[in-house]
mmCIF file of C-alpha atoms and ligand atoms in Angstrom:
data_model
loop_
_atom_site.group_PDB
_atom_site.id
_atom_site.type_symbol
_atom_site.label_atom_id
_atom_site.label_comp_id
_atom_site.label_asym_id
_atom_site.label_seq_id
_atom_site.Cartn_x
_atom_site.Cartn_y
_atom_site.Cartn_z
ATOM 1 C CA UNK A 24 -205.437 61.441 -50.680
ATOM 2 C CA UNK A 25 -206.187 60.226 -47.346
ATOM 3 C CA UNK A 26 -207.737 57.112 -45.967
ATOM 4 C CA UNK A 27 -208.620 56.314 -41.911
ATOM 5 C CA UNK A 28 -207.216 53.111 -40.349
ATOM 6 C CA UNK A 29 -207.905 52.010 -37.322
ATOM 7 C CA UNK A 30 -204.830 50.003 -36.584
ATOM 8 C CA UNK A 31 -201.494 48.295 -38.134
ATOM 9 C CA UNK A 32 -200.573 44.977 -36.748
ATOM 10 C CA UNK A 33 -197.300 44.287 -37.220
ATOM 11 C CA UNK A 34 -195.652 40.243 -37.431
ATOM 12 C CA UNK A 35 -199.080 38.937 -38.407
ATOM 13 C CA UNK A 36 -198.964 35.232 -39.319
ATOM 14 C CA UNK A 37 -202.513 34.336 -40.191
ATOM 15 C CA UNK A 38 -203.532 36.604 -42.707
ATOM 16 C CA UNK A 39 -202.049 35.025 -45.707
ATOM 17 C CA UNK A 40 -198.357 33.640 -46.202
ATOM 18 C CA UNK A 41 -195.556 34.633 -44.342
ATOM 19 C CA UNK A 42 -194.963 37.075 -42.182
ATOM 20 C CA UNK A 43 -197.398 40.325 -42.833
ATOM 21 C CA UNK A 44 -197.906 43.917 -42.142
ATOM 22 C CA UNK A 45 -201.986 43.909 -41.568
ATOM 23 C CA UNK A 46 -203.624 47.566 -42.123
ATOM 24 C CA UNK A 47 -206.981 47.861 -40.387
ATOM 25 C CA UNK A 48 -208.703 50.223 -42.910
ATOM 26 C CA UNK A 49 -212.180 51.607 -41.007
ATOM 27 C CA UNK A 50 -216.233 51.223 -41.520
ATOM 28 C CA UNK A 51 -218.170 48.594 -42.105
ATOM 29 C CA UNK A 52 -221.083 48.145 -43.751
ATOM 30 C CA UNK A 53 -222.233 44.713 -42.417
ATOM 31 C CA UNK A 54 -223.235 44.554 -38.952
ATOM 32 C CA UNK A 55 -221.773 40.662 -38.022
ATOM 33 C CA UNK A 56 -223.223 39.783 -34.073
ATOM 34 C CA UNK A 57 -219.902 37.881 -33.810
ATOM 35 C CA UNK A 58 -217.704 40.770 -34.941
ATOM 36 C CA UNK A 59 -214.420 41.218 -32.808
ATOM 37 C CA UNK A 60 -213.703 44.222 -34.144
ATOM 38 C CA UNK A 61 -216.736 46.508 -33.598
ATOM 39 C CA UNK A 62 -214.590 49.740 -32.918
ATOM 40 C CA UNK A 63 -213.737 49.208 -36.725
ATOM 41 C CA UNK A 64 -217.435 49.702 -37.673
ATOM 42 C CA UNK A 65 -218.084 52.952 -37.330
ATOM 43 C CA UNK A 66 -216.983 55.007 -40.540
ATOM 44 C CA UNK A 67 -215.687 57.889 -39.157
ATOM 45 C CA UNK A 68 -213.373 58.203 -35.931
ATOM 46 C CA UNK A 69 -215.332 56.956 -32.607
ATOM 47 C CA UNK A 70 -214.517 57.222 -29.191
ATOM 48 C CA UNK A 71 -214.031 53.798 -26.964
ATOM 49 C CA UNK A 72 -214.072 53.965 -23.441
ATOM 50 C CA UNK A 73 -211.868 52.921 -20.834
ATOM 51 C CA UNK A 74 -210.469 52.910 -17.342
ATOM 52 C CA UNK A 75 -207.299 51.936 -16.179
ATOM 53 C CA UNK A 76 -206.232 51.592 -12.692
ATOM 54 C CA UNK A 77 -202.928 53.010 -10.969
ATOM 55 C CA UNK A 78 -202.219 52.754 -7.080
ATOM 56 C CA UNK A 79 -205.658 51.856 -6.620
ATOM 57 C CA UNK A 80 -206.840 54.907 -8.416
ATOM 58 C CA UNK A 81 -209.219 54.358 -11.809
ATOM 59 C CA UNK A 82 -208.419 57.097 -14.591
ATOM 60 C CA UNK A 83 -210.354 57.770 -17.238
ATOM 61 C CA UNK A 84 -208.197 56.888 -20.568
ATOM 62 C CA UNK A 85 -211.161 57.122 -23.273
ATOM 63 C CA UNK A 86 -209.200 57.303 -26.960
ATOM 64 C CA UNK A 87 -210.261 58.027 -30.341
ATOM 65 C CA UNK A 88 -210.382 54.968 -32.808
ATOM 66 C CA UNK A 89 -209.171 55.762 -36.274
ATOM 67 C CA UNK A 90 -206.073 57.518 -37.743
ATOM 68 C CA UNK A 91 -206.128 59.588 -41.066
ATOM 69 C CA UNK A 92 -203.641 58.434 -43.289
ATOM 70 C CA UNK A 93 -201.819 58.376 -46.860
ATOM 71 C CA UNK A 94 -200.908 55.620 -48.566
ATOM 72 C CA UNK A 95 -197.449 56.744 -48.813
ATOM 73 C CA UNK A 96 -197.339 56.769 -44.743
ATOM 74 C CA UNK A 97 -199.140 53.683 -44.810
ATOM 75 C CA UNK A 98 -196.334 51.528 -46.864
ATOM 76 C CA UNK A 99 -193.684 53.705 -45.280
ATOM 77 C CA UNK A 100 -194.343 52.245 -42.225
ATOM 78 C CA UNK A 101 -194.932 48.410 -43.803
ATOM 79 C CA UNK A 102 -191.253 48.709 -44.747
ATOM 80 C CA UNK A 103 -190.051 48.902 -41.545
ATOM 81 C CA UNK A 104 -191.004 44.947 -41.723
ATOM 82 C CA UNK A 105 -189.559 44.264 -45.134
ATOM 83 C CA UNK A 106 -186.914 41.567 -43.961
ATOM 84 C CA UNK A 107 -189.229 39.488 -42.175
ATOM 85 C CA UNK A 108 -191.382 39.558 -45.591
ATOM 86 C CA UNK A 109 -188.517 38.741 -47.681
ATOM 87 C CA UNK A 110 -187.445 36.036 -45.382
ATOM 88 C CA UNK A 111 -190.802 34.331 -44.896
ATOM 89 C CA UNK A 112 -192.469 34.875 -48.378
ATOM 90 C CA UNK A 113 -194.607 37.242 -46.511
ATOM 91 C CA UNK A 114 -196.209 41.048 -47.486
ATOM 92 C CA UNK A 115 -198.645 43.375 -46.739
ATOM 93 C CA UNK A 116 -202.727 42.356 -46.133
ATOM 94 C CA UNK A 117 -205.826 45.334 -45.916
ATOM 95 C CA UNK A 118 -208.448 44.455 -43.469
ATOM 96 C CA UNK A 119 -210.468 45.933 -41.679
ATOM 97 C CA UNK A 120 -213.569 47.027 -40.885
ATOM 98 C CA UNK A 121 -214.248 46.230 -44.522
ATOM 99 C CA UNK A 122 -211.228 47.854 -47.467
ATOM 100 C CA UNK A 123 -213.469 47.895 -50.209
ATOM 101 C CA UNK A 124 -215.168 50.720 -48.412
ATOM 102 C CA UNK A 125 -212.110 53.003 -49.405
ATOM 103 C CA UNK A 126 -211.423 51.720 -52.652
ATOM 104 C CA UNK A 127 -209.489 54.411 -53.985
ATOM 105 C CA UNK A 128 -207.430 54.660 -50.928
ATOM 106 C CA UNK A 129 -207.342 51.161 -51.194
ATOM 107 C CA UNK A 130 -206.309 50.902 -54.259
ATOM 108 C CA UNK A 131 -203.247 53.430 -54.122
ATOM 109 C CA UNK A 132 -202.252 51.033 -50.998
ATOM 110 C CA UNK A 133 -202.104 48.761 -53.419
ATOM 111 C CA UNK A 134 -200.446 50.429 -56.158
ATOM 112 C CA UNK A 135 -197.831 51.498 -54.290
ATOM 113 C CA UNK A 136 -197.220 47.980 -52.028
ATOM 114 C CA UNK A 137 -196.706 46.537 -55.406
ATOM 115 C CA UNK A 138 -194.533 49.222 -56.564
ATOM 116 C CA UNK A 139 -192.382 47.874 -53.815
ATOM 117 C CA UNK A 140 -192.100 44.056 -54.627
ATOM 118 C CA UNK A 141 -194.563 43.394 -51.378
ATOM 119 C CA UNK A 142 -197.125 40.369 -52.102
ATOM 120 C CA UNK A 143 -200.945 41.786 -51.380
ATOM 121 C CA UNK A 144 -203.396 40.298 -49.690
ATOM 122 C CA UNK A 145 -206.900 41.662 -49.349
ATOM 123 C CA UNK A 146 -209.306 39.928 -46.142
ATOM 124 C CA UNK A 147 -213.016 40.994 -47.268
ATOM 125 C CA UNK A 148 -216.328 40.237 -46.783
ATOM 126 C CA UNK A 149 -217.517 42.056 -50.447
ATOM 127 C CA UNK A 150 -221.060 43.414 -48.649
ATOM 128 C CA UNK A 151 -219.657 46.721 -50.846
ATOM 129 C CA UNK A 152 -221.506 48.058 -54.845
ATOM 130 C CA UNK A 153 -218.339 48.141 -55.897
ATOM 131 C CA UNK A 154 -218.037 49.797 -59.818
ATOM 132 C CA UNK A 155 -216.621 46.654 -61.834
ATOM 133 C CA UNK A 156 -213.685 48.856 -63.219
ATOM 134 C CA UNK A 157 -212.528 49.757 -59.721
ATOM 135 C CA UNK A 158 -212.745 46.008 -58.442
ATOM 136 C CA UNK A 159 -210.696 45.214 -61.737
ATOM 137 C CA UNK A 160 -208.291 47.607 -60.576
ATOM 138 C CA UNK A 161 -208.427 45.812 -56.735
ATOM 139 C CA UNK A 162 -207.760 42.616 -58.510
ATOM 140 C CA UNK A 163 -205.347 43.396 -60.828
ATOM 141 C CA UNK A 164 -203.042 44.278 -57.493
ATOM 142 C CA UNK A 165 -204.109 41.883 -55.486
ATOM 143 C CA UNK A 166 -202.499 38.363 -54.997
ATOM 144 C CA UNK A 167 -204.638 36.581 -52.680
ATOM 145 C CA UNK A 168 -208.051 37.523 -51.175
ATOM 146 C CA UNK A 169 -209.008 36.504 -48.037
ATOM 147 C CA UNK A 170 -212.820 36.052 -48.413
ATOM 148 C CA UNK A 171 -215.728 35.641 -45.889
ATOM 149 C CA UNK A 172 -218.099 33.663 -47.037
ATOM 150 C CA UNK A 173 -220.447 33.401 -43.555
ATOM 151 C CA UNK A 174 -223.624 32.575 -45.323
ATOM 152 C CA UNK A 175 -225.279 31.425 -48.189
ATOM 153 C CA UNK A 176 -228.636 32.034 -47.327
ATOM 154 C CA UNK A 177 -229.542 35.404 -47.736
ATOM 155 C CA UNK A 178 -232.433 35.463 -44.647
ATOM 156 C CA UNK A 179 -229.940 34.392 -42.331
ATOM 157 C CA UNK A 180 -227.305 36.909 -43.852
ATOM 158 C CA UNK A 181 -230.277 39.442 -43.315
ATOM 159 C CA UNK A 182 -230.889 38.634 -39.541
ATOM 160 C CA UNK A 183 -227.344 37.492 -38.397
ATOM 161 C CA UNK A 184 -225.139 40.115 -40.668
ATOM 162 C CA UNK A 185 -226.668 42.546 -42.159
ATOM 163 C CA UNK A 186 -227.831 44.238 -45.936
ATOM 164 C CA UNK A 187 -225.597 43.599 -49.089
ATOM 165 C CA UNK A 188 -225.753 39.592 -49.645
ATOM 166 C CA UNK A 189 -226.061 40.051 -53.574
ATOM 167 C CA UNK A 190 -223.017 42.118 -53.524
ATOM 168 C CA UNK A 191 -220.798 39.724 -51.621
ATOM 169 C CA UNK A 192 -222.302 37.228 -54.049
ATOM 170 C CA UNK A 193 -221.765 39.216 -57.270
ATOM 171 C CA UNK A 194 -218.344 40.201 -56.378
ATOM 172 C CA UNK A 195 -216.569 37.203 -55.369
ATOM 173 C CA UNK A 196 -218.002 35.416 -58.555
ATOM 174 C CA UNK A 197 -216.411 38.128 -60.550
ATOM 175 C CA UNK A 198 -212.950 37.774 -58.434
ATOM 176 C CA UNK A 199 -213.820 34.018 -58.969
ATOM 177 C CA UNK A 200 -214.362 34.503 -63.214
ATOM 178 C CA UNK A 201 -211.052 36.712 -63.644
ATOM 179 C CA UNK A 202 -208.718 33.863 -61.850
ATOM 180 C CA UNK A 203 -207.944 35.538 -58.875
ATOM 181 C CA UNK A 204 -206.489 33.415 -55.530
ATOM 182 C CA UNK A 205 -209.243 33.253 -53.184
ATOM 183 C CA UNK A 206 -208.974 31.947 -49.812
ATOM 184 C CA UNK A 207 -212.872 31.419 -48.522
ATOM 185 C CA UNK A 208 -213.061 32.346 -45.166
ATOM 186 C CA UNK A 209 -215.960 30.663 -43.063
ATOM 187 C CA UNK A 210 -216.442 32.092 -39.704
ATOM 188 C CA UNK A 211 -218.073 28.893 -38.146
ATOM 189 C CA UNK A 212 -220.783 30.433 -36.080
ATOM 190 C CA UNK A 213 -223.450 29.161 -33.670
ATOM 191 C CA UNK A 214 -227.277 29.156 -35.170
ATOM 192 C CA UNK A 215 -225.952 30.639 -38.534
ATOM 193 C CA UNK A 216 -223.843 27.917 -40.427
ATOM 194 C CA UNK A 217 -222.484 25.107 -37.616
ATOM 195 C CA UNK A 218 -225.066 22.848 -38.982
ATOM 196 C CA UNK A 219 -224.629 19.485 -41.868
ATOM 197 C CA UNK A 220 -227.317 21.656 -44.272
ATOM 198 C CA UNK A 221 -224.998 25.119 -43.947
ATOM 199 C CA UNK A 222 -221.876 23.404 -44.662
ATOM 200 C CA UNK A 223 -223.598 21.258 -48.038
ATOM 201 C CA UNK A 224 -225.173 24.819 -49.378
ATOM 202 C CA UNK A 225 -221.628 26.579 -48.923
ATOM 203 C CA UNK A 226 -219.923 23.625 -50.306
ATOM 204 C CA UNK A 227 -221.941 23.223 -53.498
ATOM 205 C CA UNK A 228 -221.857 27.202 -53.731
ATOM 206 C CA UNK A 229 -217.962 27.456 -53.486
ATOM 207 C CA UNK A 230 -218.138 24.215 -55.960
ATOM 208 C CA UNK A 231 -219.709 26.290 -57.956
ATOM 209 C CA UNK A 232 -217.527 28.799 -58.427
ATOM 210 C CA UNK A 233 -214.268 26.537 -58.800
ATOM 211 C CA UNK A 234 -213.226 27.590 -55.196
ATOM 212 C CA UNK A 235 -211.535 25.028 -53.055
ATOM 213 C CA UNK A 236 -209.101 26.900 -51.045
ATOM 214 C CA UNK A 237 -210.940 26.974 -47.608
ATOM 215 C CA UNK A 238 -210.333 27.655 -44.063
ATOM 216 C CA UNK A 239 -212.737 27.467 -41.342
ATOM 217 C CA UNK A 240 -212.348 29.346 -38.301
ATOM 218 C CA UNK A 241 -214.201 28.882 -34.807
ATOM 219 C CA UNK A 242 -216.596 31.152 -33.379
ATOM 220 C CA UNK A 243 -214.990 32.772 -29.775
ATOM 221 C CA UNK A 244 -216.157 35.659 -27.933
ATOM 222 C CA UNK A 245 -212.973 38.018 -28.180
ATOM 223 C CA UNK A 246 -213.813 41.464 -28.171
ATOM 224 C CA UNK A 247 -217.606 40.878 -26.597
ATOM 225 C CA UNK A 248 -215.905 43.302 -23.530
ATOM 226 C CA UNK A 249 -215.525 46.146 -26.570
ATOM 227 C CA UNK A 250 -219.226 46.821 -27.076
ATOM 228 C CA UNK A 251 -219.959 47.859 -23.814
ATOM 229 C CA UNK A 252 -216.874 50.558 -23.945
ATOM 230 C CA UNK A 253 -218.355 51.745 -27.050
ATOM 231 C CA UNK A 254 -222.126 51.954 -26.278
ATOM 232 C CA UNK A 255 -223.030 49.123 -28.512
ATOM 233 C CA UNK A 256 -225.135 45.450 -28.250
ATOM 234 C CA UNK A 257 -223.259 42.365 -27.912
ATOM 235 C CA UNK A 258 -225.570 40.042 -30.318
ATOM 236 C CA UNK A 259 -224.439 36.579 -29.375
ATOM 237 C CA UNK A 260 -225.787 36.540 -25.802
ATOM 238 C CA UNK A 261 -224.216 33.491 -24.037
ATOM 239 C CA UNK A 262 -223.272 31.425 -27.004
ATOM 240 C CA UNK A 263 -219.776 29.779 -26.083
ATOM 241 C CA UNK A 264 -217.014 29.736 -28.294
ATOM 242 C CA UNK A 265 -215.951 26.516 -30.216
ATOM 243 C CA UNK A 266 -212.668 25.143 -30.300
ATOM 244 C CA UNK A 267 -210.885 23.664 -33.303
ATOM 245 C CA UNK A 268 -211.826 20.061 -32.691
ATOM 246 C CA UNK A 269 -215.791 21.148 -32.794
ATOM 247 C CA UNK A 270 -214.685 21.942 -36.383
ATOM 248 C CA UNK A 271 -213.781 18.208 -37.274
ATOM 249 C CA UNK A 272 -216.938 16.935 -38.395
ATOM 250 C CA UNK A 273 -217.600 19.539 -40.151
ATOM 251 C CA UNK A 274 -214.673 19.523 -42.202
ATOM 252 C CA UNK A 275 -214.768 16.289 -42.622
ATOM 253 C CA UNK A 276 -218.428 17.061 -44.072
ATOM 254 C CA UNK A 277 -216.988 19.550 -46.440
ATOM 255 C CA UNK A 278 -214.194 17.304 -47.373
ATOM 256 C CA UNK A 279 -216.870 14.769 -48.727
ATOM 257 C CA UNK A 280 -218.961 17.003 -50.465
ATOM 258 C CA UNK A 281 -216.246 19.243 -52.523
ATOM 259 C CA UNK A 282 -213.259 16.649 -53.788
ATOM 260 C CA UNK A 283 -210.229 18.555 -53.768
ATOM 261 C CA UNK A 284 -210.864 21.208 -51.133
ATOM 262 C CA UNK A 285 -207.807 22.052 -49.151
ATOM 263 C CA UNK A 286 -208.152 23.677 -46.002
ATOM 264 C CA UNK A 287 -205.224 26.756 -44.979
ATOM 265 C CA UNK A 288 -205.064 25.499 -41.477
ATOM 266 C CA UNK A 289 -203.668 21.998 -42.447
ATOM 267 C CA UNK A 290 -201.759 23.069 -44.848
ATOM 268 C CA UNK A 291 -200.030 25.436 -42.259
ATOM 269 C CA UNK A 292 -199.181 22.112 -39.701
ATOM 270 C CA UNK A 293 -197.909 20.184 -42.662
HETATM 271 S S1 SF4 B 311 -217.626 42.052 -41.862
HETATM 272 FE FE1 SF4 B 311 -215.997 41.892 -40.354
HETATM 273 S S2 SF4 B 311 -215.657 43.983 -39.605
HETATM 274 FE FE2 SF4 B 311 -217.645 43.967 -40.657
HETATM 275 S S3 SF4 B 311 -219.114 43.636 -39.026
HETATM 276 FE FE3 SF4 B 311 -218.621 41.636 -39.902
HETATM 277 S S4 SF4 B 311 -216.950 40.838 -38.644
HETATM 278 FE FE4 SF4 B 311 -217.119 43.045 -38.222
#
């Protein structure tokens, strides 16, 4: 079995606890018009442009994006790492792109990262018809999920992100149901959720589902350079990025309006 990645980052320190091995598993099906990442879109290999400069000369240094892979190479090289994990609580996360995409490949990740004591993390944004025995299986190896939740209005999800709202829905209630550690992810973006009535619909929806493990992060405009190297539409036009202390209030907000919620980033300074 083989799955395509598009890139490994090694000594990664926000994508769950610890120190972590993050594997960039490829294709997308949601279409964010924030997304930093849009090389990882594309479900097979794509080409991104690029020139570099020398002694005043430009050179063309175009590369493919995406690597096929096994999961056996795939945890052979997250070993190389294994006493920073073991020292900092740390492990292995999927992301991507989205890694529900390549479940089975996913899963055998899985499999075989817990075969080797590593702690799992899995950063998703669940836009995926997943068959319930296969996100069983995801779950059942899986320690903490890093989960987007952007939106929960499903007009704005449908202009700002893309098709598959009911499925990010359905599945993170049933990751939700069976017990699972979920961290909810908001992306805190300009004209889609930065507003008092975004922040009291997500609250009372996370409420809903027992959720209060939360982190919010701020909109910034890292990787808009990409889309022009790959022939694709930036879609925030000049919208600026926010910083952490345009967060606040809305924290604050969501602090009121779901008792108990703890947010990952304070945690981390404490
Ligand atoms: S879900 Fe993530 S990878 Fe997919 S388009 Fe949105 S930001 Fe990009």
């Amino acid at each position: 079995m083989e799955g395509l990645i598009f890139d490994m980052k090694r000594y990664a320190i926000h994508d769950g606890p610890g120190i972590r091995t993050t594997v960039f598993l490829k294709g997308c099906p949601l279409r964010c018009r924030w997304c930093h990442n849009p090389e990882s879109q594309a479900g097979g290999q794509s080409m991104m442009h690029s020139v570099q400069k020398l002694d005043g000369h430009e050179f063309n240094a175009d590369h493919t994006v995406g690597e096929r892979i096994t999961p056996q190479e795939v945890i052979r090289r997250v070993m190389r790492d294994r006493m920073f994990f073991d020292d900092s609580n740390g492990g292995v996360t999927f992301s991507g792109g989205e890694p529900l995409l390549q479940a089975d490949f996913l899963i055998e990740c899985l499999r075989l990262a817990k075969e080797a004591g590593l702690h799992t993390t899995v950063d998703t944004a669940g836009a995926v018809a997943l068959d319930p025995e296969k996100l069983d299986k995801i779950c059942d190896l899986t320690d903490l999920f890093l989960y987007d939740v952007k939106t929960v209005d499903p007009e704005r999800f449908s202009t700002w992100i893309g098709k598959g709202f009911d499925h990010v829905v359905a599945n993170l209630k049933h990751i939700a149901k069976r017990g699972n550690q979920v961290l909810a992810r908001i992306p805190v973006i300009p004209g889609v959720n930065n507003d008092p009535e975004s922040i009291s619909a997500i609250s009372r929806f996370l409420d809903e589902l027992g959720l209060r493990y939360v982190e919010m992060l701020p909109f910034h405009r890292t990787g808009s350079d990409k889309y022009e190297r790959l022939g694709m539409e930036w879609g925030m036009g000049d919208a600026k990025s926010l910083t952490k202390k345009d967060l606040v209030p809305l924290k604050e907000q969501m602090a009121a309006e779901l008792p108990g919620v703890v947010f990952a980033d304070d945690q981390r300074k404490a």
